[in-house]
Amino acid sequence: MRQITTWLAVVACVGTAALSGCSNVPQAGPAQGPVSTYLPAPAGILTAVDCMTTAHWYDVNGLADSSAASMGSIPAGFVPVSAVECMAFGNNVTDSTGEWRTITQRQFSGDLGPLVKALNGASDKADGDYICTADLEIIPDLWLVNSAGKAVHVQWPQTACHKSKPGTKETLALLTLEKTTVLKAVRQQPPASKSISTTAAP
């Protein structure tokens, strides 16, 4: 059975010691198990981008990413003309109905060739016991859109520890940001009021 284990190394370097490096720091963790590569199945072609599916990060009330089953690699013949990044955990917004957790939707244009090349890279998977550091990367949801407005929800190439491989983030940053939209995703429940009972002194 494949098992992925987290391994946390905490190192503190202060003062002049930091300039010359930390002398008593272990250079490597336990030996890693074998890793193989794979390419996800092609993503389903959907009618439009839906950044609201990114609300799965706020899954406290049973929300689900309805397009997760359609997420995958770029389908053959799909030619994107723009990219859309959907990111959770932005600043909350408040309106007349209350406070909302948000999703930031950013639309990009430009030469998508390098991004497509990066996204066509393989992901890694552990084929045995594998050691991962105990930190979490919030990988944005990424969509590609063709000239007809059809969209695919693409999976970033990932390491065996489910972190993004180099390439996708860097090539996305080279594109031109055309538009940023903040979406209200999940309304925060107001704190329940507490009643305080008092007893009159005799």
Short mmCIF file of C-alpha atoms in Angstrom, two decimals:
data_model
loop_
_atom_site.label_atom_id
_atom_site.label_comp_id
_atom_site.label_asym_id
_atom_site.label_seq_id
_atom_site.Cartn_x
_atom_site.Cartn_y
_atom_site.Cartn_z
CA MET A 1 0.00 0.00 0.00
CA ARG A 2 1.34 3.44 -0.92
CA GLN A 3 1.83 5.72 2.03
CA ILE A 4 2.79 9.39 1.97
CA THR A 5 4.25 10.63 5.22
CA THR A 6 4.94 14.20 6.23
CA TRP A 7 8.37 15.05 7.58
CA LEU A 8 8.89 18.41 9.23
CA ALA A 9 12.36 19.88 9.63
CA VAL A 10 12.63 23.13 11.55
CA VAL A 11 15.91 25.01 11.29
CA ALA A 12 16.76 28.36 12.87
CA CYS A 13 19.80 30.37 11.82
CA VAL A 14 20.38 33.69 13.54
CA GLY A 15 23.01 36.40 13.62
CA THR A 16 26.34 35.90 11.86
CA ALA A 17 25.83 32.14 11.73
CA ALA A 18 23.19 32.66 9.06
CA LEU A 19 25.78 34.30 6.81
CA SER A 20 27.99 31.24 6.74
CA GLY A 21 25.20 28.67 6.79
CA CYS A 22 23.98 26.34 9.52
CA SER A 23 26.69 23.85 10.33
CA ASN A 24 24.66 21.21 12.13
CA VAL A 25 21.73 21.03 9.71
CA PRO A 26 20.94 17.60 8.24
CA GLN A 27 21.34 17.74 4.47
CA ALA A 28 18.71 15.14 3.64
CA GLY A 29 15.76 13.38 5.17
CA PRO A 30 14.97 9.68 5.14
CA ALA A 31 15.37 7.80 1.87
CA GLN A 32 12.47 8.28 -0.53
CA GLY A 33 10.45 5.56 -2.16
CA PRO A 34 10.14 5.13 -5.94
CA VAL A 35 8.33 7.72 -8.07
CA SER A 36 6.70 7.30 -11.48
CA THR A 37 5.15 9.86 -13.82
CA TYR A 38 1.72 10.10 -15.38
CA LEU A 39 -0.39 12.44 -17.51
CA PRO A 40 -3.98 12.97 -16.31
CA ALA A 41 -6.85 12.02 -18.58
CA PRO A 42 -7.98 14.88 -20.85
CA ALA A 43 -10.17 17.47 -19.17
CA GLY A 44 -13.80 17.72 -20.19
CA ILE A 45 -14.64 20.65 -22.45
CA LEU A 46 -17.18 22.79 -20.59
CA THR A 47 -19.42 25.62 -21.76
CA ALA A 48 -17.62 28.31 -19.76
CA VAL A 49 -15.21 29.03 -16.92
CA ASP A 50 -16.74 28.64 -13.45
CA CYS A 51 -14.45 30.03 -10.77
CA MET A 52 -17.14 29.34 -8.18
CA THR A 53 -16.02 25.72 -8.20
CA THR A 54 -12.95 26.96 -6.31
CA ALA A 55 -15.24 27.29 -3.29
CA HIS A 56 -14.28 23.69 -2.50
CA TRP A 57 -11.49 25.26 -0.41
CA TYR A 58 -14.25 26.55 1.89
CA ASP A 59 -15.83 23.11 2.22
CA VAL A 60 -17.27 23.63 5.68
CA ASN A 61 -20.89 23.34 4.59
CA GLY A 62 -20.66 20.45 2.15
CA LEU A 63 -19.64 22.53 -0.87
CA ALA A 64 -18.04 20.54 -3.67
CA ASP A 65 -16.11 21.25 -6.85
CA SER A 66 -18.68 20.16 -9.44
CA SER A 67 -16.12 20.26 -12.26
CA ALA A 68 -13.51 18.15 -10.46
CA ALA A 69 -14.45 15.10 -12.51
CA SER A 70 -13.76 17.12 -15.67
CA MET A 71 -10.33 18.42 -14.53
CA GLY A 72 -7.35 16.98 -16.35
CA SER A 73 -4.83 17.55 -19.12
CA ILE A 74 -5.39 19.70 -22.20
CA PRO A 75 -7.54 17.77 -24.72
CA ALA A 76 -6.11 17.13 -28.17
CA GLY A 77 -7.19 19.83 -30.61
CA PHE A 78 -8.14 22.33 -27.91
CA VAL A 79 -6.45 25.65 -28.77
CA PRO A 80 -6.61 28.16 -25.90
CA VAL A 81 -6.60 31.92 -26.45
CA SER A 82 -6.80 32.99 -22.81
CA ALA A 83 -6.25 31.64 -19.31
CA VAL A 84 -8.21 32.19 -16.11
CA GLU A 85 -6.81 31.69 -12.61
CA CYS A 86 -9.19 31.18 -9.67
CA MET A 87 -7.73 31.71 -6.20
CA ALA A 88 -9.37 31.28 -2.80
CA PHE A 89 -8.46 32.93 0.51
CA GLY A 90 -8.53 36.56 -0.62
CA ASN A 91 -9.84 39.37 1.55
CA ASN A 92 -13.42 38.99 2.76
CA VAL A 93 -16.01 41.48 1.49
CA THR A 94 -19.13 42.77 3.22
CA ASP A 95 -22.47 43.75 1.71
CA SER A 96 -25.98 44.27 3.02
CA THR A 97 -26.42 40.51 3.52
CA GLY A 98 -23.28 39.96 5.56
CA GLU A 99 -19.62 39.03 5.21
CA TRP A 100 -18.42 36.82 2.37
CA ARG A 101 -15.37 34.67 1.75
CA THR A 102 -14.13 35.37 -1.75
CA ILE A 103 -12.57 33.93 -4.87
CA THR A 104 -10.28 36.11 -6.98
CA GLN A 105 -10.69 35.52 -10.72
CA ARG A 106 -7.87 36.76 -12.95
CA GLN A 107 -8.03 36.62 -16.75
CA PHE A 108 -4.80 36.51 -18.80
CA SER A 109 -3.98 36.93 -22.48
CA GLY A 110 -0.83 36.73 -24.59
CA ASP A 111 1.31 33.94 -25.99
CA LEU A 112 -0.05 30.84 -24.28
CA GLY A 113 2.47 28.52 -25.96
CA PRO A 114 4.90 28.34 -23.02
CA LEU A 115 2.03 27.83 -20.56
CA VAL A 116 0.55 25.03 -22.66
CA LYS A 117 3.99 23.39 -22.86
CA ALA A 118 4.36 23.55 -19.08
CA LEU A 119 0.86 22.14 -18.52
CA ASN A 120 1.62 19.24 -20.85
CA GLY A 121 4.35 18.11 -18.47
CA ALA A 122 3.85 14.90 -16.52
CA SER A 123 2.98 14.71 -12.83
CA ASP A 124 4.75 12.48 -10.31
CA LYS A 125 3.21 9.85 -8.08
CA ALA A 126 4.70 7.84 -5.26
CA ASP A 127 4.82 4.09 -5.86
CA GLY A 128 5.76 3.29 -2.28
CA ASP A 129 6.39 4.99 1.02
CA TYR A 130 7.22 8.63 0.44
CA ILE A 131 8.29 11.45 2.74
CA CYS A 132 6.80 14.94 2.31
CA THR A 133 7.39 18.13 4.24
CA ALA A 134 4.52 19.22 6.48
CA ASP A 135 3.47 22.32 4.57
CA LEU A 136 0.60 22.98 2.19
CA GLU A 137 0.67 24.75 -1.16
CA ILE A 138 -2.59 26.37 -2.22
CA ILE A 139 -2.52 25.70 -5.97
CA PRO A 140 -4.95 27.99 -7.83
CA ASP A 141 -7.53 26.46 -10.13
CA LEU A 142 -6.59 27.13 -13.75
CA TRP A 143 -8.82 27.23 -16.79
CA LEU A 144 -8.00 27.58 -20.49
CA VAL A 145 -10.51 29.16 -22.88
CA ASN A 146 -10.69 28.79 -26.67
CA SER A 147 -11.95 31.26 -29.26
CA ALA A 148 -15.50 29.86 -28.99
CA GLY A 149 -15.59 30.52 -25.23
CA LYS A 150 -15.38 26.84 -24.32
CA ALA A 151 -13.25 26.09 -21.28
CA VAL A 152 -11.19 23.28 -19.80
CA HIS A 153 -10.28 22.97 -16.11
CA VAL A 154 -6.65 21.91 -16.25
CA GLN A 155 -4.53 20.19 -13.63
CA TRP A 156 -1.14 21.66 -12.80
CA PRO A 157 1.76 19.20 -13.12
CA GLN A 158 2.47 18.17 -9.54
CA THR A 159 5.16 16.48 -7.50
CA ALA A 160 4.53 13.29 -5.55
CA CYS A 161 3.80 15.55 -2.56
CA HIS A 162 0.98 17.31 -4.48
CA LYS A 163 2.91 20.55 -4.95
CA SER A 164 3.27 22.39 -8.24
CA LYS A 165 6.23 21.56 -10.44
CA PRO A 166 8.34 24.46 -11.74
CA GLY A 167 7.10 25.96 -15.00
CA THR A 168 3.37 26.59 -14.80
CA LYS A 169 3.47 29.41 -12.25
CA GLU A 170 6.40 31.08 -14.01
CA THR A 171 4.87 30.99 -17.51
CA LEU A 172 1.50 32.18 -16.21
CA ALA A 173 3.25 35.21 -14.70
CA LEU A 174 4.58 36.16 -18.17
CA LEU A 175 1.06 36.65 -19.56
CA THR A 176 -0.83 39.95 -19.61
CA LEU A 177 -3.37 40.39 -16.83
CA GLU A 178 -6.53 41.66 -18.54
CA LYS A 179 -9.10 41.65 -15.77
CA THR A 180 -9.49 40.89 -12.07
CA THR A 181 -12.87 40.08 -10.54
CA VAL A 182 -13.61 39.35 -6.89
CA LEU A 183 -16.44 36.84 -6.50
CA LYS A 184 -18.52 36.41 -3.36
CA ALA A 185 -18.37 32.68 -2.69
CA VAL A 186 -19.53 31.70 0.79
CA ARG A 187 -21.40 33.89 3.24
CA GLN A 188 -20.01 33.78 6.74
CA GLN A 189 -22.47 32.78 9.39
CA PRO A 190 -22.85 35.45 12.08
CA PRO A 191 -21.77 34.33 15.53
CA ALA A 192 -24.60 32.93 17.62
CA SER A 193 -25.80 35.27 20.32
CA LYS A 194 -25.29 34.10 23.87
CA SER A 195 -27.87 34.65 26.56
CA ILE A 196 -26.65 35.38 30.05
CA SER A 197 -28.90 34.36 32.89
CA THR A 198 -28.76 36.28 36.11
CA THR A 199 -30.03 35.29 39.50
CA ALA A 200 -31.18 37.94 41.92
CA ALA A 201 -29.33 37.98 45.19
CA PRO A 202 -31.46 36.90 48.19
#
